[in-house]
Amino acid sequence: DGGITQSPKYLFRKEGQNVTLSCEQNLNHDAMYWYRQDPGQGLRLIYYSQIVNDFQKGDIAEGYSVSREKKESFPLTVTSAQKNPTAFYLCASSIDLRGWSYGYTFGSGTRLTVV
Amino acid sequence: KNEVEQSPQNLTAQEGEFITINCSYSVGISALHWLQQHPGGGIVSLFMLSSGKKKHGRLIATINIQEKHSSLHITASHPRDSAVYICAVRSYTDKLIFGTGTRLQVFP
């Protein structure tokens, strides 16, 4: 079955460490997205990519970095510059940026905690 | 004021009850999505609407573009419907804007 796989499900980070969250899709979707979810807030867009080797900053990109070397993969690195990284991170994909035509597919998320 | 507002924030119901969750938005949109987030965190897309009404099983979603309002209805609710329901709109600039969600608990 096609879908999005996020790993790990739970991740603990020490102060000053960079950590990388994995997102893989086998849906042949061009567009991929990273969102952050905090309690009481709607999902906020961190980065998005509409094609391999191209990505754009979202609303809260500071302290994060991404790469898109393969169509299937869109890893997110939470750097030490992100001051408040504890959150739930969701990866999503759509056929293209105008995903409203066909909808979005979401992963199961990664919960990152700073210890 | 958020561009996408959902009500209520929390909702409890007895099994079998008819449930309505509301979503109001203040921007021009090309589509509206209803999403379901289970306790584990994964999100499932339920509906995508640009006009009218859609039905899938016990779920019905409606949208009134003129009033900038959408509703999600659940008929004959069941404990397995317990989840957070999220409304998201796609603006004319292709930006997806999310509501904060409605937490639904259905008790047997």
XYZ file of N, CA, C and O in Angstrom, chain B residues 40-94:
220
model
N -2.745 8.607 18.429
C -1.332 8.365 18.133
C -0.671 9.493 17.368
O 0.555 9.564 17.301
N -1.477 10.365 16.773
C -0.947 11.536 16.098
C -1.094 11.541 14.594
O -1.056 12.597 13.977
N -1.245 10.370 13.976
C -1.364 10.346 12.527
C -2.638 11.037 12.061
O -3.648 11.062 12.764
N -2.575 11.632 10.895
C -3.707 12.383 10.341
C -4.214 11.695 9.090
O -3.435 11.271 8.234
N -5.535 11.625 8.998
C -6.190 11.056 7.823
C -7.060 12.138 7.193
O -7.762 12.857 7.899
N -6.994 12.243 5.891
C -7.825 13.201 5.193
C -9.218 12.613 5.020
O -9.378 11.516 4.493
N -10.250 13.335 5.491
C -11.625 12.848 5.400
C -12.326 13.380 4.153
O -12.939 12.615 3.411
N -12.288 14.677 3.985
C -12.991 15.318 2.879
C -12.177 16.483 2.333
O -11.427 17.120 3.061
N -12.408 16.744 1.062
C -11.936 17.964 0.430
C -13.139 18.554 -0.300
O -13.782 17.865 -1.099
N -13.475 19.800 0.012
C -14.685 20.420 -0.501
C -14.358 21.742 -1.170
O -13.545 22.505 -0.659
N -15.014 22.022 -2.264
C -14.978 23.375 -2.801
C -16.383 23.954 -2.913
O -16.544 25.167 -3.082
N -17.392 23.107 -2.821
C -18.781 23.567 -2.808
C -19.676 22.434 -2.362
O -19.282 21.250 -2.433
N -20.880 22.785 -1.898
C -21.912 21.795 -1.657
C -21.676 20.879 -0.479
O -21.396 21.306 0.630
N -21.818 19.598 -0.742
C -21.900 18.599 0.312
C -21.252 17.308 -0.163
O -21.332 16.958 -1.333
N -20.585 16.614 0.788
C -20.039 15.291 0.481
C -20.382 14.349 1.622
O -20.466 14.763 2.781
N -20.558 13.077 1.290
C -20.922 12.075 2.286
C -20.033 10.858 2.117
O -19.767 10.419 1.005
N -19.556 10.345 3.262
C -18.779 9.112 3.231
C -19.150 8.320 4.467
O -18.757 8.670 5.582
N -19.925 7.272 4.261
C -20.367 6.480 5.403
C -21.228 7.314 6.335
O -22.229 7.899 5.911
N -20.821 7.386 7.608
C -21.597 8.157 8.591
C -21.155 9.623 8.667
O -21.652 10.388 9.488
N -20.219 10.005 7.839
C -19.697 11.370 7.856
C -20.273 12.176 6.705
O -20.371 11.675 5.582
N -20.652 13.414 7.036
C -21.172 14.346 6.029
C -20.470 15.672 6.224
O -20.358 16.162 7.354
N -19.988 16.253 5.136
C -19.364 17.571 5.208
C -20.094 18.510 4.265
O -20.435 18.132 3.141
N -20.349 19.720 4.754
C -21.013 20.730 3.936
C -20.184 22.006 3.956
O -19.411 22.251 4.886
N -20.347 22.801 2.930
C -19.669 24.090 2.892
C -20.593 25.126 2.284
O -21.313 24.839 1.316
N -20.587 26.333 2.873
C -21.329 27.474 2.340
C -20.295 28.546 2.034
O -19.783 29.206 2.934
N -19.971 28.681 0.756
C -18.897 29.592 0.348
C -19.264 31.043 0.669
O -18.419 31.823 1.114
N -20.524 31.403 0.462
C -20.944 32.795 0.701
C -20.795 33.166 2.176
O -20.373 34.265 2.507
N -21.143 32.228 3.061
C -21.059 32.493 4.493
C -19.698 32.135 5.074
O -19.452 32.334 6.261
N -18.812 31.564 4.282
C -17.474 31.160 4.716
C -17.576 30.243 5.941
O -16.954 30.472 6.990
N -18.324 29.179 5.757
C -18.599 28.277 6.861
C -18.723 26.855 6.339
O -19.268 26.599 5.261
N -18.204 25.928 7.139
C -18.320 24.507 6.819
C -18.690 23.752 8.089
O -18.349 24.176 9.203
N -19.402 22.660 7.906
C -19.742 21.792 9.033
C -19.377 20.356 8.715
O -19.480 19.925 7.554
N -18.965 19.648 9.744
C -18.733 18.211 9.654
C -19.735 17.545 10.585
O -19.812 17.886 11.767
N -20.535 16.631 10.040
C -21.532 15.926 10.828
C -21.150 14.454 10.930
O -20.670 13.856 9.955
N -21.386 13.894 12.096
C -21.214 12.458 12.293
C -22.545 11.896 12.770
O -23.069 12.310 13.818
N -23.110 11.003 11.999
C -24.372 10.377 12.414
C -24.065 9.086 13.164
O -23.042 8.439 12.927
N -24.939 8.749 14.104
C -24.808 7.516 14.893
C -23.373 7.361 15.406
O -22.689 6.382 15.097
N -22.924 8.328 16.185
C -21.532 8.347 16.632
C -21.163 7.083 17.416
O -22.008 6.433 18.056
N -19.875 6.755 17.346
C -19.350 5.528 17.956
C -18.061 5.884 18.681
O -17.368 6.812 18.262
N -17.712 5.150 19.751
C -16.453 5.456 20.447
C -15.231 5.496 19.533
O -14.287 6.256 19.785
N -15.226 4.750 18.456
C -14.070 4.792 17.551
C -13.974 6.098 16.770
O -12.964 6.366 16.116
N -15.033 6.923 16.846
C -14.970 8.250 16.219
C -14.186 9.237 17.082
O -13.905 10.358 16.644
N -13.831 8.845 18.292
C -13.093 9.735 19.189
C -11.744 10.084 18.564
O -10.929 9.214 18.252
N -11.521 11.376 18.378
C -10.326 11.869 17.696
C -10.363 13.391 17.732
O -11.306 13.993 18.233
N -9.331 13.996 17.175
C -9.347 15.442 16.950
C -9.671 15.676 15.481
O -9.038 15.078 14.593
N -10.637 16.523 15.227
C -11.052 16.837 13.862
C -10.553 18.240 13.523
O -10.805 19.197 14.251
N -9.850 18.317 12.411
C -9.178 19.555 12.023
C -9.727 20.048 10.702
O -9.847 19.281 9.735
N -10.043 21.334 10.673
C -10.472 22.004 9.450
C -9.266 22.763 8.888
O -8.522 23.409 9.641
N -9.050 22.663 7.594
C -7.954 23.396 6.950
C -8.458 23.973 5.640
O -9.181 23.305 4.901
N -8.066 25.216 5.349
C -8.493 25.844 4.101
C -7.279 26.147 3.249
O -6.195 26.420 3.753
N -7.504 26.060 1.941
C -6.453 26.416 1.000
C -6.782 27.781 0.436
O -7.810 27.962 -0.216
N -5.894 28.755 0.736
C -6.155 30.119 0.294
C -5.878 30.260 -1.203
O -5.333 29.346 -1.842
N -6.234 31.403 -1.757
C -5.981 31.656 -3.170
C -4.490 31.728 -3.483
O -4.091 31.607 -4.633
N -3.651 31.911 -2.454
C -2.201 31.898 -2.658
C -1.631 30.498 -2.479
O -0.419 30.328 -2.344
N -2.514 29.489 -2.450
C -2.128 28.079 -2.306
C -1.523 27.756 -0.955
O -0.822 26.758 -0.802
